[in-house]
Coordinates of N, CA and C in Angstrom, one line a residue:
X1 N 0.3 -50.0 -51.6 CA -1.0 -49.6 -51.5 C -1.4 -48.7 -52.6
X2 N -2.6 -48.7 -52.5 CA -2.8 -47.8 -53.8 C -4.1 -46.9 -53.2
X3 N -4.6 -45.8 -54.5 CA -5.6 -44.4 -53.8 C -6.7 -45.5 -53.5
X4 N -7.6 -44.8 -52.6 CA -9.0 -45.3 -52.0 C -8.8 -46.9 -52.0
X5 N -7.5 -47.4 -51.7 CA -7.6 -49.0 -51.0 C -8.4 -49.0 -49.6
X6 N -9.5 -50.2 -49.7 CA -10.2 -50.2 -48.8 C -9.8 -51.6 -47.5
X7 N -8.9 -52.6 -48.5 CA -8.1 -53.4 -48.0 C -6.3 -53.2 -47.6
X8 N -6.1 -54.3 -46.7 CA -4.8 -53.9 -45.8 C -3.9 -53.9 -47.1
X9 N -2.4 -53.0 -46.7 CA -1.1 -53.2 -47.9 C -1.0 -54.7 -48.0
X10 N -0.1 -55.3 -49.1 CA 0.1 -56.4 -49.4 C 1.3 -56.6 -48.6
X11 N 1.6 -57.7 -47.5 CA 2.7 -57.9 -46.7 C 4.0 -57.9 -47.1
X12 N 4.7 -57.1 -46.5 CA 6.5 -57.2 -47.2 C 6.8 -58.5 -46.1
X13 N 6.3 -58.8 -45.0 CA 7.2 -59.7 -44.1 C 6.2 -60.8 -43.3
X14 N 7.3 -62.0 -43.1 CA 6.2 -63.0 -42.5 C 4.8 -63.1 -42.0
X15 N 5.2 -62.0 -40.8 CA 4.3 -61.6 -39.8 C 2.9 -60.9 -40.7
X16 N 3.3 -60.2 -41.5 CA 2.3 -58.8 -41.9 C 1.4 -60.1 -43.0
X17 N 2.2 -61.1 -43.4 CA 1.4 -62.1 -44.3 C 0.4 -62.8 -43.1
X18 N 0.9 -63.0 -42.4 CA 0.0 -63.7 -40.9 C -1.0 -62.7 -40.6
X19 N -0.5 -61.6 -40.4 CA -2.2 -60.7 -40.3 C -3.0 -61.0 -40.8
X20 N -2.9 -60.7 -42.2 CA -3.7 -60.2 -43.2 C -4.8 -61.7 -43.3
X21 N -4.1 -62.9 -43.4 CA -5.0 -64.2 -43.1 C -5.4 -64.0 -42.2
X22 N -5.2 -63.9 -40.8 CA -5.8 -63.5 -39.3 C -7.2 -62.8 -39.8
X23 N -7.1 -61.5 -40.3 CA -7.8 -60.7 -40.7 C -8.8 -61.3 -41.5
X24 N -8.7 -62.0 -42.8 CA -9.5 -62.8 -43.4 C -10.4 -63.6 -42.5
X25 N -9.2 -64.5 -41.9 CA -10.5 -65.1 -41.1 C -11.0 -64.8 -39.8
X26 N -11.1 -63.7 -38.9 CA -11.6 -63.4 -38.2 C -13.1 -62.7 -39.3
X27 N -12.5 -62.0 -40.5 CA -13.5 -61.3 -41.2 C -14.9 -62.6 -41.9
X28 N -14.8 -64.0 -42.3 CA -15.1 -64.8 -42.4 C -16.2 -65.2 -41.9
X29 N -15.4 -65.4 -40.2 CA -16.4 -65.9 -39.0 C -17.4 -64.5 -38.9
X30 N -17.0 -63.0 -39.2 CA -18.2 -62.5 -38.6 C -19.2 -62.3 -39.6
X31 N -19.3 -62.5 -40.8 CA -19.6 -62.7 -41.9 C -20.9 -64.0 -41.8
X32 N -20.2 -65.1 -41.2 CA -21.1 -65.9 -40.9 C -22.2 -65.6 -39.9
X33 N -21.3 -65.2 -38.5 CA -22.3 -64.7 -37.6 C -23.8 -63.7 -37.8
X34 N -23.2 -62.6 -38.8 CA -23.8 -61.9 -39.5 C -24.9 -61.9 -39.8
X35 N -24.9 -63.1 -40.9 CA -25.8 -64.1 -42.1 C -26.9 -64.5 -41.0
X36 N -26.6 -65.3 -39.9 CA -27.4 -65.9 -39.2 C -28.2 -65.4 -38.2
X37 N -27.6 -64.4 -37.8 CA -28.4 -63.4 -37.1 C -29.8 -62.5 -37.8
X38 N -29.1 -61.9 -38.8 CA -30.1 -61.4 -39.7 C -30.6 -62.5 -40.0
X39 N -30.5 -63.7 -40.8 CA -31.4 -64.2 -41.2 C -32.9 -64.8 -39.9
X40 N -31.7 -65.2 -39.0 CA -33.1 -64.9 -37.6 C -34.0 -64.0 -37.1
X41 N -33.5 -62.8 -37.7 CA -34.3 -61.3 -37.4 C -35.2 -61.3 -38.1
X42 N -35.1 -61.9 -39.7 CA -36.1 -61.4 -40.7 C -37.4 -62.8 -40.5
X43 N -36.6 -63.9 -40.0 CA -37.9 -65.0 -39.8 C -38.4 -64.9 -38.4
X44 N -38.4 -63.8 -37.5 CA -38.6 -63.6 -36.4 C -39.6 -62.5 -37.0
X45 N -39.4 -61.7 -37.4 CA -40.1 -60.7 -38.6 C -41.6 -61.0 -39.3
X46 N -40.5 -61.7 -39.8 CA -42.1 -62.5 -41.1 C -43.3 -63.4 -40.7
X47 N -42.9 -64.2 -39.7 CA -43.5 -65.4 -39.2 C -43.8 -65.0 -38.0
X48 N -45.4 -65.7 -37.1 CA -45.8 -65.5 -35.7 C -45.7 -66.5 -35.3
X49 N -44.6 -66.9 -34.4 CA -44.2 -68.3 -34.0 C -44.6 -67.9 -32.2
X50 N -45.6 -67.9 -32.3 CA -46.5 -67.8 -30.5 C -46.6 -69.2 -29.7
X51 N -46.3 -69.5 -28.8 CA -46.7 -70.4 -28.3 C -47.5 -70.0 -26.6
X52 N -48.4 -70.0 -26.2 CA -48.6 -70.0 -24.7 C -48.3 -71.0 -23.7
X53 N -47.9 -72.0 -24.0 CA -48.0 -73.6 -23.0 C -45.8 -73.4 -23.2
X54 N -45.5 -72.6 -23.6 CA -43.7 -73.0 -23.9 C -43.4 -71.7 -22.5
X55 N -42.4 -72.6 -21.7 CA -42.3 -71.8 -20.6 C -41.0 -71.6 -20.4
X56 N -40.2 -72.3 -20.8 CA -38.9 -72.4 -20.9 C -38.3 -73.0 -22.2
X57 N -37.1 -72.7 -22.6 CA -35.9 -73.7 -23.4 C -35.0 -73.8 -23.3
X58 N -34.4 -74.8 -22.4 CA -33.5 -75.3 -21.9 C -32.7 -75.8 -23.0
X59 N -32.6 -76.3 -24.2 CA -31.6 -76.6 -25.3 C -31.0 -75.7 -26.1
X60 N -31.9 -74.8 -26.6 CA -31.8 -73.4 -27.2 C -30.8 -72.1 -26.2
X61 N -30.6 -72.7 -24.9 CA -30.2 -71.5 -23.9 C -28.9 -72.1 -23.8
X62 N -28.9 -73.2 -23.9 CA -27.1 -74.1 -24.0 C -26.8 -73.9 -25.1
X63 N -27.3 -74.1 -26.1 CA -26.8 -73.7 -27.6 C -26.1 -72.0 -27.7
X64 N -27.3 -71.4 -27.3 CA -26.5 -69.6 -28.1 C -25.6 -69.5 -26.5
X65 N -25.4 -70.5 -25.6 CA -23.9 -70.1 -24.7 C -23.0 -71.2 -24.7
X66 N -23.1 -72.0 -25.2 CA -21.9 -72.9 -25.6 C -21.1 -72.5 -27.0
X67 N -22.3 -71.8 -28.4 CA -22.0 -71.3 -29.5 C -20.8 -70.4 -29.7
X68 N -21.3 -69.4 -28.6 CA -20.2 -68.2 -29.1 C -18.9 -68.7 -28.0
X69 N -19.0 -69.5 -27.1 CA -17.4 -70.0 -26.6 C -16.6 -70.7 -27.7
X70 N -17.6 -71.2 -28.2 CA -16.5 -72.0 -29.5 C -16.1 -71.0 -30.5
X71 N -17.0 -70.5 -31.2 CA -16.1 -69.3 -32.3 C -15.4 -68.6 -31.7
X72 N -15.3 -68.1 -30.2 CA -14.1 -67.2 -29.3 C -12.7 -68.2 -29.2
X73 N -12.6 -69.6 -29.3 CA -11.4 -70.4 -29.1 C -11.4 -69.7 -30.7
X74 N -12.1 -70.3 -31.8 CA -11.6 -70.5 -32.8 C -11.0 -69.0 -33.4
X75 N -10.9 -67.7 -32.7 CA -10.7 -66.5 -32.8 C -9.5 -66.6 -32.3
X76 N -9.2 -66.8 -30.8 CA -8.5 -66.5 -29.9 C -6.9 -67.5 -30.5
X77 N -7.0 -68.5 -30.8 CA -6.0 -69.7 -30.6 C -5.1 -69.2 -31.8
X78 N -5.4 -68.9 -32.9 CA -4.6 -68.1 -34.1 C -4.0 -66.6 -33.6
X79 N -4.9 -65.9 -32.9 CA -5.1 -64.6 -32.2 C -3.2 -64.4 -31.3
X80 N -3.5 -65.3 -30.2 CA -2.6 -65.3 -29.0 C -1.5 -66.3 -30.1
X81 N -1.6 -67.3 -31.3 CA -0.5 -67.7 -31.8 C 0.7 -66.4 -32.4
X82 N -0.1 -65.7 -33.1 CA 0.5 -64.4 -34.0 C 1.0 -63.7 -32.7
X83 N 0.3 -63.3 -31.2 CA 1.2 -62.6 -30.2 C 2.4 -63.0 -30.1
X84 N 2.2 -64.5 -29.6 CA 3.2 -65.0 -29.5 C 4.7 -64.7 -30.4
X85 N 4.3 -65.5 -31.7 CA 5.4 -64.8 -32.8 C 5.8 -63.4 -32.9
X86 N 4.8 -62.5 -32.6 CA 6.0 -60.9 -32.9 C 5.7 -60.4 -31.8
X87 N 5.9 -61.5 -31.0 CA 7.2 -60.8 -29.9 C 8.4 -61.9 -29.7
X88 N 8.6 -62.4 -30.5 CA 9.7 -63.5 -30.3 C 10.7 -62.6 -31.2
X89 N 12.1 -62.8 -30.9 CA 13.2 -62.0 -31.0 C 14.2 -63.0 -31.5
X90 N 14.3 -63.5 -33.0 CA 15.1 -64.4 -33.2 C 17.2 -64.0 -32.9
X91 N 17.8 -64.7 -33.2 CA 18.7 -64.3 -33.4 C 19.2 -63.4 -34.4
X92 N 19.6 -61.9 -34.2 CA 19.3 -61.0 -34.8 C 20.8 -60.8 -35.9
X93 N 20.4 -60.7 -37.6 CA 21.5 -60.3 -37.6 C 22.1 -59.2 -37.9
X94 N 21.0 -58.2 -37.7 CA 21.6 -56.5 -37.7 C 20.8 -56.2 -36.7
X95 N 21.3 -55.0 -36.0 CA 20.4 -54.1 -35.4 C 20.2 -53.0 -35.8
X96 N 19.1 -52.2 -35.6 CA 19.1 -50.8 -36.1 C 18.3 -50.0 -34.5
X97 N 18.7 -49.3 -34.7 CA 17.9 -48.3 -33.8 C 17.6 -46.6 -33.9
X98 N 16.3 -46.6 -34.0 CA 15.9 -45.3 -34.3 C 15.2 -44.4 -33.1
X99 N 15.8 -43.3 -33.0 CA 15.3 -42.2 -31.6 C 15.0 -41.0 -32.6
X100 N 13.2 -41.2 -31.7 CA 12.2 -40.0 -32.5 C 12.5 -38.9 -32.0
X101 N 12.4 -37.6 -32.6 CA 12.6 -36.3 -32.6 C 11.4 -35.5 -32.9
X102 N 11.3 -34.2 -32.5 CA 10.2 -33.3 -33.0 C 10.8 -32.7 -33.7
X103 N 10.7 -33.2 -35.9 CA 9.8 -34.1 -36.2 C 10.7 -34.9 -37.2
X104 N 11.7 -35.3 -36.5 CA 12.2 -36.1 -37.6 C 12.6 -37.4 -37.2
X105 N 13.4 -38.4 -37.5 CA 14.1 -39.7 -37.2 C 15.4 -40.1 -37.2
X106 N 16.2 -40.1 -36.1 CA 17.5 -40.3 -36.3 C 17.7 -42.1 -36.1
X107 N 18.6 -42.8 -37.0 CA 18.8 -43.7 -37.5 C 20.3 -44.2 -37.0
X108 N 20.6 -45.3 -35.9 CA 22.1 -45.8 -35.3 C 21.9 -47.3 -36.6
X109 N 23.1 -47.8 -37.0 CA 23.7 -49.4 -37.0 C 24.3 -49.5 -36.1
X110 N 23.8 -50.0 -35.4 CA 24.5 -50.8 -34.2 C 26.0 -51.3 -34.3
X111 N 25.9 -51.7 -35.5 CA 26.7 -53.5 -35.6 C 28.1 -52.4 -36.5
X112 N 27.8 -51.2 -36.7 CA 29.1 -50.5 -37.3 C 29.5 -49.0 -36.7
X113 N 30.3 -49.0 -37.2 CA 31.3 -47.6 -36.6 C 30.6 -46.6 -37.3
X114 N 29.8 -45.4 -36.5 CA 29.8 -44.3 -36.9 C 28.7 -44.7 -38.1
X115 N 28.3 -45.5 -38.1 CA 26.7 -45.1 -39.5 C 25.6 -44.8 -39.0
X116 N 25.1 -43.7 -38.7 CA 24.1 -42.9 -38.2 C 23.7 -41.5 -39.2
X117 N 22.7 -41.3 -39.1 CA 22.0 -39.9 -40.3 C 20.6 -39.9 -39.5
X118 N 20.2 -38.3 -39.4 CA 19.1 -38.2 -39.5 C 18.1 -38.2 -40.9
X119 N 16.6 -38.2 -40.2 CA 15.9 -39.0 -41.5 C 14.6 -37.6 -41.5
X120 N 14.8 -36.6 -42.5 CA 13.7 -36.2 -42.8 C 12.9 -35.2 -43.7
X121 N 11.3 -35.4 -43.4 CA 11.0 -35.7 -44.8 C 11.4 -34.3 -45.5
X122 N 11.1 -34.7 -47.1 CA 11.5 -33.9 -48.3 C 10.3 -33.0 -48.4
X123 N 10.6 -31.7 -48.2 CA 9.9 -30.4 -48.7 C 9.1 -30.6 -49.9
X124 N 7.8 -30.0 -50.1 CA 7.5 -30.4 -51.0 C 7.8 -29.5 -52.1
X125 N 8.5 -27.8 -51.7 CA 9.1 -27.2 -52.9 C 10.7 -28.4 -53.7
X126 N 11.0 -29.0 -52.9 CA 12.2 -29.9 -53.1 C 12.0 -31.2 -53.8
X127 N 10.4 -31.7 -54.3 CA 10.1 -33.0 -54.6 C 10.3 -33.1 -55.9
X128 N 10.6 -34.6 -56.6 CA 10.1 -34.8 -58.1 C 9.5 -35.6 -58.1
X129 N 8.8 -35.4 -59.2 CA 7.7 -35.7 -60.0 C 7.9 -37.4 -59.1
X130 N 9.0 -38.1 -59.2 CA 8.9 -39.4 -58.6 C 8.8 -39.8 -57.3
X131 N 9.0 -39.2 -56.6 CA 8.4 -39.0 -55.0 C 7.8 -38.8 -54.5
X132 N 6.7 -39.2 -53.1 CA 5.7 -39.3 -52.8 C 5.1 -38.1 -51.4
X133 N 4.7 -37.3 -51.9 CA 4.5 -36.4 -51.3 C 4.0 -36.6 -49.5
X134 N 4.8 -36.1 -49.0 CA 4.4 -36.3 -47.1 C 5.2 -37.6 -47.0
X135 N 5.7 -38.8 -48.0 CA 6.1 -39.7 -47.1 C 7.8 -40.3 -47.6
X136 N 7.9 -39.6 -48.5 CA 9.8 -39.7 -49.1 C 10.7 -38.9 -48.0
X137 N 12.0 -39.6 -47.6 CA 12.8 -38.7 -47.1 C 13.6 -38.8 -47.7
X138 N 14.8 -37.4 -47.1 CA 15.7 -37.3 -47.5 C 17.0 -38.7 -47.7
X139 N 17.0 -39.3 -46.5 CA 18.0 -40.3 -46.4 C 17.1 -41.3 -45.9
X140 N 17.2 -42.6 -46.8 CA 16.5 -43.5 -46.7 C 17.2 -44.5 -45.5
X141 N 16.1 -45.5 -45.0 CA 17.3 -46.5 -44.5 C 17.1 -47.9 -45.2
X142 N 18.6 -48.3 -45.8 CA 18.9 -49.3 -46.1 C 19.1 -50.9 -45.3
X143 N 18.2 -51.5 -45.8 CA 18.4 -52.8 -44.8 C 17.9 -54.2 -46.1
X144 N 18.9 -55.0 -46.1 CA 18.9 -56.1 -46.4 C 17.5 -57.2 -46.3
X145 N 16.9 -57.4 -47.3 CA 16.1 -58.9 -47.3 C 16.5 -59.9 -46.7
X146 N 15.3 -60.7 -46.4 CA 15.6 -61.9 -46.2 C 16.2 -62.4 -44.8
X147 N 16.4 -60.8 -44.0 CA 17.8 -61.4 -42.7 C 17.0 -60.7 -41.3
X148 N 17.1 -61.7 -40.6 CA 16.3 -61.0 -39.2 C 16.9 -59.7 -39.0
X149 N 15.7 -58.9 -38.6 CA 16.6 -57.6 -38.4 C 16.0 -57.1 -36.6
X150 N 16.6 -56.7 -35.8 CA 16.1 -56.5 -34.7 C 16.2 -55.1 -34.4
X151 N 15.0 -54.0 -34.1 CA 14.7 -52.8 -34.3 C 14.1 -52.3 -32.6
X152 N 15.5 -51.2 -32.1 CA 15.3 -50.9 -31.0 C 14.8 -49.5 -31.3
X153 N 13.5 -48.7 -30.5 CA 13.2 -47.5 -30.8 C 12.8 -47.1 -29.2
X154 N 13.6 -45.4 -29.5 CA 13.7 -44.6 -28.4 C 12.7 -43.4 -28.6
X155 N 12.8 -42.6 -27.8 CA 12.5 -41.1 -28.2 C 13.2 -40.1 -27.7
X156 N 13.9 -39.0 -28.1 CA 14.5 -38.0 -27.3 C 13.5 -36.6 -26.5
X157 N 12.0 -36.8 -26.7 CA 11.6 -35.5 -26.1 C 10.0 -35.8 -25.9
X158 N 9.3 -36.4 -26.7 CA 8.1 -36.4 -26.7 C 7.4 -38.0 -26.9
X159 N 6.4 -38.4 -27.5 CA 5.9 -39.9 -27.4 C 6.0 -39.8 -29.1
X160 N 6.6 -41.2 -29.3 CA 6.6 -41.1 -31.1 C 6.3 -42.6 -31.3
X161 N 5.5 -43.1 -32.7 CA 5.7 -44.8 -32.6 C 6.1 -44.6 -34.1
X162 N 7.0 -45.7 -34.1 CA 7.8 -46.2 -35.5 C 6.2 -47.4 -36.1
X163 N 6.2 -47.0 -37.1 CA 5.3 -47.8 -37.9 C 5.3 -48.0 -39.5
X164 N 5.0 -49.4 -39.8 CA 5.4 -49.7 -40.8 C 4.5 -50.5 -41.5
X165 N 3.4 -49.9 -42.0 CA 1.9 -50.7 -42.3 C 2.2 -52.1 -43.0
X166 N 3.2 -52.0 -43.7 CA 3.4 -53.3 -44.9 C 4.3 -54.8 -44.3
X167 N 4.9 -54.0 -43.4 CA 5.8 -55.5 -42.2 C 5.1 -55.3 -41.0
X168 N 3.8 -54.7 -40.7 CA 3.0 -55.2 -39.4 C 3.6 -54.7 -37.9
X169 N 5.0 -54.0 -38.6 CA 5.4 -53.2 -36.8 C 4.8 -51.4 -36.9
X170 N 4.8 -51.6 -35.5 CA 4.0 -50.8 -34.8 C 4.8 -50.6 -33.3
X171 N 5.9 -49.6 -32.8 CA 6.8 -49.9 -31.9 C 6.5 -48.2 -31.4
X172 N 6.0 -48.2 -30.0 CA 6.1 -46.7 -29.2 C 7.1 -46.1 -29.3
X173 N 8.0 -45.6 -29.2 CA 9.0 -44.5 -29.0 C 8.8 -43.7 -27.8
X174 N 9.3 -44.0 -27.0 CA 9.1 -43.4 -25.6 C 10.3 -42.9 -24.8
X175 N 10.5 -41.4 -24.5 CA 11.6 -41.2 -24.0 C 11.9 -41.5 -22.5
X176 N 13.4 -42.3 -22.4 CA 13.9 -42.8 -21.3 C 14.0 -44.4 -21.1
X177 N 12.7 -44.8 -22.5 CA 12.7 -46.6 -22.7 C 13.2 -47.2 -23.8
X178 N 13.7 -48.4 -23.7 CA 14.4 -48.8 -25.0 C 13.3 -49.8 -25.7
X179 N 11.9 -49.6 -26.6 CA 11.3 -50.7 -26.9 C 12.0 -51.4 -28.2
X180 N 11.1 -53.0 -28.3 CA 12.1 -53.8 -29.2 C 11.3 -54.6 -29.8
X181 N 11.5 -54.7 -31.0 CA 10.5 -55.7 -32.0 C 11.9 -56.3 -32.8
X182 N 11.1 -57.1 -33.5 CA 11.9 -57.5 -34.8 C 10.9 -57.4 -36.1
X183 N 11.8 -58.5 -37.4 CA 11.2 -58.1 -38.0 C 12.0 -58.7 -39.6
X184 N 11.0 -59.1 -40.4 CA 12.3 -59.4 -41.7 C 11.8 -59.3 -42.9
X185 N 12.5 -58.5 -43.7 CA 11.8 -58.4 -45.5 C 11.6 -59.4 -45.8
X186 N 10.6 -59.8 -46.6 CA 10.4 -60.7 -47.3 C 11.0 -60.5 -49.1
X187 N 10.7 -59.2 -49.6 CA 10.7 -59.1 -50.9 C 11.0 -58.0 -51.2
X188 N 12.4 -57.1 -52.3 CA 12.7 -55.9 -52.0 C 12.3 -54.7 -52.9
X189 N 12.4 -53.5 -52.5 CA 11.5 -52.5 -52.9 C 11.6 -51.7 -51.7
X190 N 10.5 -50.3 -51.6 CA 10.7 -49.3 -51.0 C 9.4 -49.1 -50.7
X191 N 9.5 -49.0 -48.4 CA 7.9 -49.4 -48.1 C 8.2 -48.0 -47.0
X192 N 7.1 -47.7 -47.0 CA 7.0 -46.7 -46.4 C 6.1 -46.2 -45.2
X193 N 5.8 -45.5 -44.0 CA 5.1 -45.4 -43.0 C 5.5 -44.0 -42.5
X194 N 5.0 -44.2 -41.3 CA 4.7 -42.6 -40.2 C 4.5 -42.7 -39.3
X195 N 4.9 -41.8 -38.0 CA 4.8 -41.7 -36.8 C 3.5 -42.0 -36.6
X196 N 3.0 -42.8 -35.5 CA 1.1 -43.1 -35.7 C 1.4 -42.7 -34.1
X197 N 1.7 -42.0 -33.5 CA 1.8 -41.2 -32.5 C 1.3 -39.8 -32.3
X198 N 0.2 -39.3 -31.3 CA 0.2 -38.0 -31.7 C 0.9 -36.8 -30.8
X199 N 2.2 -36.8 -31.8 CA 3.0 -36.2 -30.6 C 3.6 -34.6 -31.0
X200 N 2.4 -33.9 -31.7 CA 2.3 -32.8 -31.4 C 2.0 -31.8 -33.0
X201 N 2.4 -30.5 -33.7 CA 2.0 -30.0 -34.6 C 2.2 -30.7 -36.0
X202 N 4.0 -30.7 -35.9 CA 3.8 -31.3 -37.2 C 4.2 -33.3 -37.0
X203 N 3.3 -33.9 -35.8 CA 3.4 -35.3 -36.0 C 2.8 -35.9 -37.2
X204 N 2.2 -35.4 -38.0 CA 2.0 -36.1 -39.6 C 3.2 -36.1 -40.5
X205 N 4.2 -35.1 -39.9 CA 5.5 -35.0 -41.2 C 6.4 -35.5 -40.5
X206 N 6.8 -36.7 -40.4 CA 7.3 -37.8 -39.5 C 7.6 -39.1 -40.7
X207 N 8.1 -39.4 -42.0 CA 7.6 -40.4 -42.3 C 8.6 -41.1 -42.3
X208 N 8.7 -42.3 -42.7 CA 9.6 -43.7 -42.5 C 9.8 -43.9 -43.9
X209 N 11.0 -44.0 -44.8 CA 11.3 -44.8 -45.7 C 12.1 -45.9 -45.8
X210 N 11.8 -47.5 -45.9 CA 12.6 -48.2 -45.8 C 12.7 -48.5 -47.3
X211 N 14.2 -48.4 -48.0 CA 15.0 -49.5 -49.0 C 15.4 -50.4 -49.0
X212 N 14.6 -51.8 -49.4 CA 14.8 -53.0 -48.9 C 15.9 -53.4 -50.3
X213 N 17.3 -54.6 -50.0 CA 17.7 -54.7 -51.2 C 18.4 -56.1 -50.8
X214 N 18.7 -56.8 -51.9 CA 19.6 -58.0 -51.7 C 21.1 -57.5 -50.5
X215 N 21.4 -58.6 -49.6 CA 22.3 -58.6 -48.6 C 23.5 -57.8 -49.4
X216 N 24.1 -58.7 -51.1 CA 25.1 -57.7 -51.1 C 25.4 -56.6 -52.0
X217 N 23.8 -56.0 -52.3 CA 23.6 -54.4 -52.0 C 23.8 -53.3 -51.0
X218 N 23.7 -53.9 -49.8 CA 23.6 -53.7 -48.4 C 24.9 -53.8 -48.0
X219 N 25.8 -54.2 -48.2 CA 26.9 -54.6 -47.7 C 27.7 -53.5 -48.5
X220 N 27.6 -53.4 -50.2 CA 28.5 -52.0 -51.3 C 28.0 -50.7 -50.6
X221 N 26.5 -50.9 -49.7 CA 26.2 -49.1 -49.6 C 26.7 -49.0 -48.1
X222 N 27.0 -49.9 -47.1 CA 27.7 -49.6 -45.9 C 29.0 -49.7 -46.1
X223 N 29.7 -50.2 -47.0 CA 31.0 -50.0 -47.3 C 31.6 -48.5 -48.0
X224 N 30.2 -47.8 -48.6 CA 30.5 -46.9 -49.4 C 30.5 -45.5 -48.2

């Protein structure tokens, strides 16, 4: 993303590329709706289209309620496809799981012995020049491209959501529940997010760094 972007990030993952079209074309159709509406306001406007002998219109009253059932399928059918897809849980080949804290993120691998770190953010007397103020942390988390990853999120005390504007998740953090998304890089680099939960003073200094890198990158820094 960049300053005063008024459009969504560019997708790191399947799903977040399926939005962003979603979003186009839902943005399209109201675009059109728009057009046609005003253009009916202004010729309803301009022109005295009176009749006294017209008592009814029975064609015109099936039209504007048959009209908008059709652009609601053509909304909905793409709409409830994308539900569908993120919430399907492929066969997963890491897990990670993160339990929110007031105000930081602690970070499990599942799939290994003992690889766990808390996650949080960097002071900004502690920053450089190359780091992004409010949303760099101290310990990043490292996760492999390309590989389903399946992402279980808790909370230890208060309401927290894991969010990650650029892969399209958005997961509560709720203490006492285990919720569960998935999820997979597409392309690697370092994407970033924040608790979108408001769960108390400093819920803005909450942020998410993910290091996305080839599998056997991922493999030298869990070995290390």
């Amino acid at each position: 993303t960049t300053w005063l972007n008024m459009s969504l990030q560019d997708g790191a993952s399947p799903i977040m590329e399926q939005l962003v079209f979603f979003h186009d074309h839902v943005l399209m159709i109201m675009l059109m709706i728009t057009t046609t509406v005003l253009y009916m306001m202004i010729t309803l406007i301009r022109n005295k289209q009176t009749s006294r002998f017209m008592l009814e219109g029975q064609m015109i009253e099936t039209t504007w309620t048959i009209a908008p059932a059709i652009i609601l399928v053509f909304i909905a059918m793409p709409s409830l496809r994308l539900l569908y897809l993120m919430d399907e849980v492929h066969n997963p080949s890491l897990t990670l799981k993160a339990v929110g804290h007031q105000w930081y993120w602690s970070y499990e691998y599942s799939d290994f012995t003992k690889l766990e770190f808390d996650s949080y953010m960097i002071p900004q007397e502690e920053q450089q020049e190359s780091t992004f103020r409010l949303l760099d942390t101290d310990n990043r988390i490292v996760l492999p491209m390309n590989s389903p990853i399946r992402m279980i999120v808790t909370a230890a005390d208060v309401l927290h959501s894991w969010t990650i504007p650029s892969l399209g998740v958005k997961t509560d953090a709720t203490p006492g529940r285990l919720n569960q998304t998935s999820f997979s890089i597409s392309r690697p680099g370092i994407l970033y997010g924040q608790c979108s939960e408001i769960c108390g003073a400093n819920h803005s200094f909450m942020p998410i760094t993910i290091e996305s890198v080839p599998a056997k990158y991922f493999i030298n820094w869990v070995s290390k």
